[in-house]
Amino acid sequence: MTIVLRAGIVTLRPFQPEDFSTVWAEETRDRGEFESPWAVDDERAKERVRARIEHSGSWRQDRVLDLGVEVDGAIVGDVQARRDLDYAPPGIFDLGVGLFGGSRGRGFGTTVLELITSFLFHEERAGRVQLSTDVDNAAMRRAAERAGFTLEGTMRGFWQVPGAAARDYALYARTRADDEAARLSASE
């Protein structure tokens, strides 16, 4: 089953082969303190990106769902949902959202989180959806809060950056009870 989710001008869809150059350029761009772990000249990293694109749109055997974020016909980011049964009980999903430079700060992150979270609760029977982000990533933190996620705490020294001090990450979550309460409140 291929997954496509829409709200307004935002579409979460499988990547297309022609998206590779945009995704690769963004994955390897210097992101300052939110630096990507990809090495620009690493052929294995290129192959990982190609594989993500090729297998996007449905759950992979490694329990990962990759979707591109499209706005007005252009790819502007990606979202990944992960369910790792090796460390978490069934029904727990982790999210990763990456918006490309010019698309940040325009409200798309909130819409992406709302779309993927709704899908996970209603179609995949999630009990909990969580995400983490650098404590200094104010835009993603606002997006998470606007999408109904609750700050649960700080994971100290979580993101290891070669040659620099480890970065702290904020952990956010939304539970099935949160989702049901929000739906009841919206229907009143």
PDB file of N, CA, C and O in Angstrom, residues 38-64:
ATOM      1  N   TRP A  38      25.787  13.039   7.423  1.00  0.00           N
ATOM      2  CA  TRP A  38      26.200  12.512   6.132  1.00  0.00           C
ATOM      3  C   TRP A  38      27.525  13.125   5.697  1.00  0.00           C
ATOM      4  O   TRP A  38      27.751  14.296   5.849  1.00  0.00           O
ATOM      5  N   ALA A  39      28.352  12.309   5.101  1.00  0.00           N
ATOM      6  CA  ALA A  39      29.598  12.804   4.514  1.00  0.00           C
ATOM      7  C   ALA A  39      29.344  13.085   3.039  1.00  0.00           C
ATOM      8  O   ALA A  39      28.811  12.246   2.327  1.00  0.00           O
ATOM      9  N   VAL A  40      29.724  14.269   2.571  1.00  0.00           N
ATOM     10  CA  VAL A  40      29.429  14.687   1.195  1.00  0.00           C
ATOM     11  C   VAL A  40      30.006  13.720   0.173  1.00  0.00           C
ATOM     12  O   VAL A  40      29.377  13.409  -0.830  1.00  0.00           O
ATOM     13  N   ASP A  41      31.195  13.216   0.420  1.00  0.00           N
ATOM     14  CA  ASP A  41      31.847  12.379  -0.577  1.00  0.00           C
ATOM     15  C   ASP A  41      31.691  10.877  -0.297  1.00  0.00           C
ATOM     16  O   ASP A  41      32.340  10.068  -0.917  1.00  0.00           O
ATOM     17  N   ASP A  42      30.834  10.527   0.591  1.00  0.00           N
ATOM     18  CA  ASP A  42      30.663   9.137   0.986  1.00  0.00           C
ATOM     19  C   ASP A  42      29.672   8.441   0.045  1.00  0.00           C
ATOM     20  O   ASP A  42      28.475   8.707   0.088  1.00  0.00           O
ATOM     21  N   GLU A  43      30.155   7.565  -0.799  1.00  0.00           N
ATOM     22  CA  GLU A  43      29.286   6.853  -1.751  1.00  0.00           C
ATOM     23  C   GLU A  43      28.256   5.992  -1.029  1.00  0.00           C
ATOM     24  O   GLU A  43      27.135   5.824  -1.515  1.00  0.00           O
ATOM     25  N   ARG A  44      28.627   5.432   0.119  1.00  0.00           N
ATOM     26  CA  ARG A  44      27.646   4.634   0.874  1.00  0.00           C
ATOM     27  C   ARG A  44      26.493   5.503   1.343  1.00  0.00           C
ATOM     28  O   ARG A  44      25.341   5.080   1.329  1.00  0.00           O
ATOM     29  N   ALA A  45      26.794   6.733   1.740  1.00  0.00           N
ATOM     30  CA  ALA A  45      25.730   7.653   2.150  1.00  0.00           C
ATOM     31  C   ALA A  45      24.810   7.953   0.967  1.00  0.00           C
ATOM     32  O   ALA A  45      23.584   8.004   1.114  1.00  0.00           O
ATOM     33  N   LYS A  46      25.383   8.145  -0.211  1.00  0.00           N
ATOM     34  CA  LYS A  46      24.564   8.378  -1.415  1.00  0.00           C
ATOM     35  C   LYS A  46      23.649   7.190  -1.676  1.00  0.00           C
ATOM     36  O   LYS A  46      22.477   7.356  -2.011  1.00  0.00           O
ATOM     37  N   GLU A  47      24.183   6.002  -1.518  1.00  0.00           N
ATOM     38  CA  GLU A  47      23.373   4.801  -1.736  1.00  0.00           C
ATOM     39  C   GLU A  47      22.263   4.688  -0.697  1.00  0.00           C
ATOM     40  O   GLU A  47      21.164   4.232  -1.021  1.00  0.00           O
ATOM     41  N   ARG A  48      22.531   5.089   0.544  1.00  0.00           N
ATOM     42  CA  ARG A  48      21.477   5.076   1.575  1.00  0.00           C
ATOM     43  C   ARG A  48      20.354   6.030   1.188  1.00  0.00           C
ATOM     44  O   ARG A  48      19.177   5.708   1.347  1.00  0.00           O
ATOM     45  N   VAL A  49      20.706   7.214   0.683  1.00  0.00           N
ATOM     46  CA  VAL A  49      19.684   8.178   0.259  1.00  0.00           C
ATOM     47  C   VAL A  49      18.908   7.620  -0.930  1.00  0.00           C
ATOM     48  O   VAL A  49      17.678   7.698  -0.966  1.00  0.00           O
ATOM     49  N   ARG A  50      19.607   7.023  -1.893  1.00  0.00           N
ATOM     50  CA  ARG A  50      18.914   6.416  -3.045  1.00  0.00           C
ATOM     51  C   ARG A  50      17.948   5.321  -2.584  1.00  0.00           C
ATOM     52  O   ARG A  50      16.830   5.212  -3.088  1.00  0.00           O
ATOM     53  N   ALA A  51      18.393   4.494  -1.637  1.00  0.00           N
ATOM     54  CA  ALA A  51      17.534   3.415  -1.126  1.00  0.00           C
ATOM     55  C   ALA A  51      16.315   3.983  -0.407  1.00  0.00           C
ATOM     56  O   ALA A  51      15.201   3.459  -0.570  1.00  0.00           O
ATOM     57  N   ARG A  52      16.503   5.049   0.379  1.00  0.00           N
ATOM     58  CA  ARG A  52      15.359   5.687   1.053  1.00  0.00           C
ATOM     59  C   ARG A  52      14.344   6.155   0.021  1.00  0.00           C
ATOM     60  O   ARG A  52      13.147   5.975   0.197  1.00  0.00           O
ATOM     61  N   ILE A  53      14.833   6.773  -1.038  1.00  0.00           N
ATOM     62  CA  ILE A  53      13.940   7.285  -2.081  1.00  0.00           C
ATOM     63  C   ILE A  53      13.227   6.126  -2.787  1.00  0.00           C
ATOM     64  O   ILE A  53      12.014   6.152  -2.981  1.00  0.00           O
ATOM     65  N   GLU A  54      13.989   5.106  -3.129  1.00  0.00           N
ATOM     66  CA  GLU A  54      13.422   3.967  -3.852  1.00  0.00           C
ATOM     67  C   GLU A  54      12.353   3.239  -3.045  1.00  0.00           C
ATOM     68  O   GLU A  54      11.359   2.770  -3.596  1.00  0.00           O
ATOM     69  N   HIS A  55      12.542   3.142  -1.741  1.00  0.00           N
ATOM     70  CA  HIS A  55      11.630   2.359  -0.901  1.00  0.00           C
ATOM     71  C   HIS A  55      10.640   3.222  -0.120  1.00  0.00           C
ATOM     72  O   HIS A  55       9.970   2.724   0.785  1.00  0.00           O
ATOM     73  N   SER A  56      10.538   4.486  -0.463  1.00  0.00           N
ATOM     74  CA  SER A  56       9.633   5.363   0.271  1.00  0.00           C
ATOM     75  C   SER A  56       8.187   5.102  -0.117  1.00  0.00           C
ATOM     76  O   SER A  56       7.902   4.531  -1.169  1.00  0.00           O
ATOM     77  N   GLY A  57       7.287   5.512   0.754  1.00  0.00           N
ATOM     78  CA  GLY A  57       5.867   5.406   0.460  1.00  0.00           C
ATOM     79  C   GLY A  57       5.162   4.237   1.100  1.00  0.00           C
ATOM     80  O   GLY A  57       3.935   4.182   1.126  1.00  0.00           O
ATOM     81  N   SER A  58       5.905   3.277   1.624  1.00  0.00           N
ATOM     82  CA  SER A  58       5.309   2.153   2.345  1.00  0.00           C
ATOM     83  C   SER A  58       6.313   1.684   3.396  1.00  0.00           C
ATOM     84  O   SER A  58       7.494   2.026   3.338  1.00  0.00           O
ATOM     85  N   TRP A  59       5.828   0.915   4.349  1.00  0.00           N
ATOM     86  CA  TRP A  59       6.705   0.445   5.426  1.00  0.00           C
ATOM     87  C   TRP A  59       7.757  -0.506   4.859  1.00  0.00           C
ATOM     88  O   TRP A  59       7.432  -1.436   4.126  1.00  0.00           O
ATOM     89  N   ARG A  60       9.024  -0.234   5.197  1.00  0.00           N
ATOM     90  CA  ARG A  60      10.125  -1.118   4.802  1.00  0.00           C
ATOM     91  C   ARG A  60      10.237  -2.245   5.816  1.00  0.00           C
ATOM     92  O   ARG A  60       9.712  -2.167   6.925  1.00  0.00           O
ATOM     93  N   GLN A  61      10.990  -3.272   5.441  1.00  0.00           N
ATOM     94  CA  GLN A  61      11.191  -4.407   6.340  1.00  0.00           C
ATOM     95  C   GLN A  61      11.860  -3.992   7.641  1.00  0.00           C
ATOM     96  O   GLN A  61      11.664  -4.633   8.666  1.00  0.00           O
ATOM     97  N   ASP A  62      12.650  -2.908   7.607  1.00  0.00           N
ATOM     98  CA  ASP A  62      13.294  -2.454   8.841  1.00  0.00           C
ATOM     99  C   ASP A  62      12.352  -1.574   9.665  1.00  0.00           C
ATOM    100  O   ASP A  62      12.776  -0.898  10.580  1.00  0.00           O
ATOM    101  N   ARG A  63      11.061  -1.591   9.344  1.00  0.00           N
ATOM    102  CA  ARG A  63      10.010  -0.898  10.093  1.00  0.00           C
ATOM    103  C   ARG A  63      10.147   0.613  10.045  1.00  0.00           C
ATOM    104  O   ARG A  63       9.968   1.305  11.033  1.00  0.00           O
ATOM    105  N   VAL A  64      10.494   1.120   8.859  1.00  0.00           N
ATOM    106  CA  VAL A  64      10.644   2.557   8.643  1.00  0.00           C
ATOM    107  C   VAL A  64       9.739   2.975   7.489  1.00  0.00           C
ATOM    108  O   VAL A  64       9.653   2.278   6.477  1.00  0.00           O
TER     109      VAL A  64
END
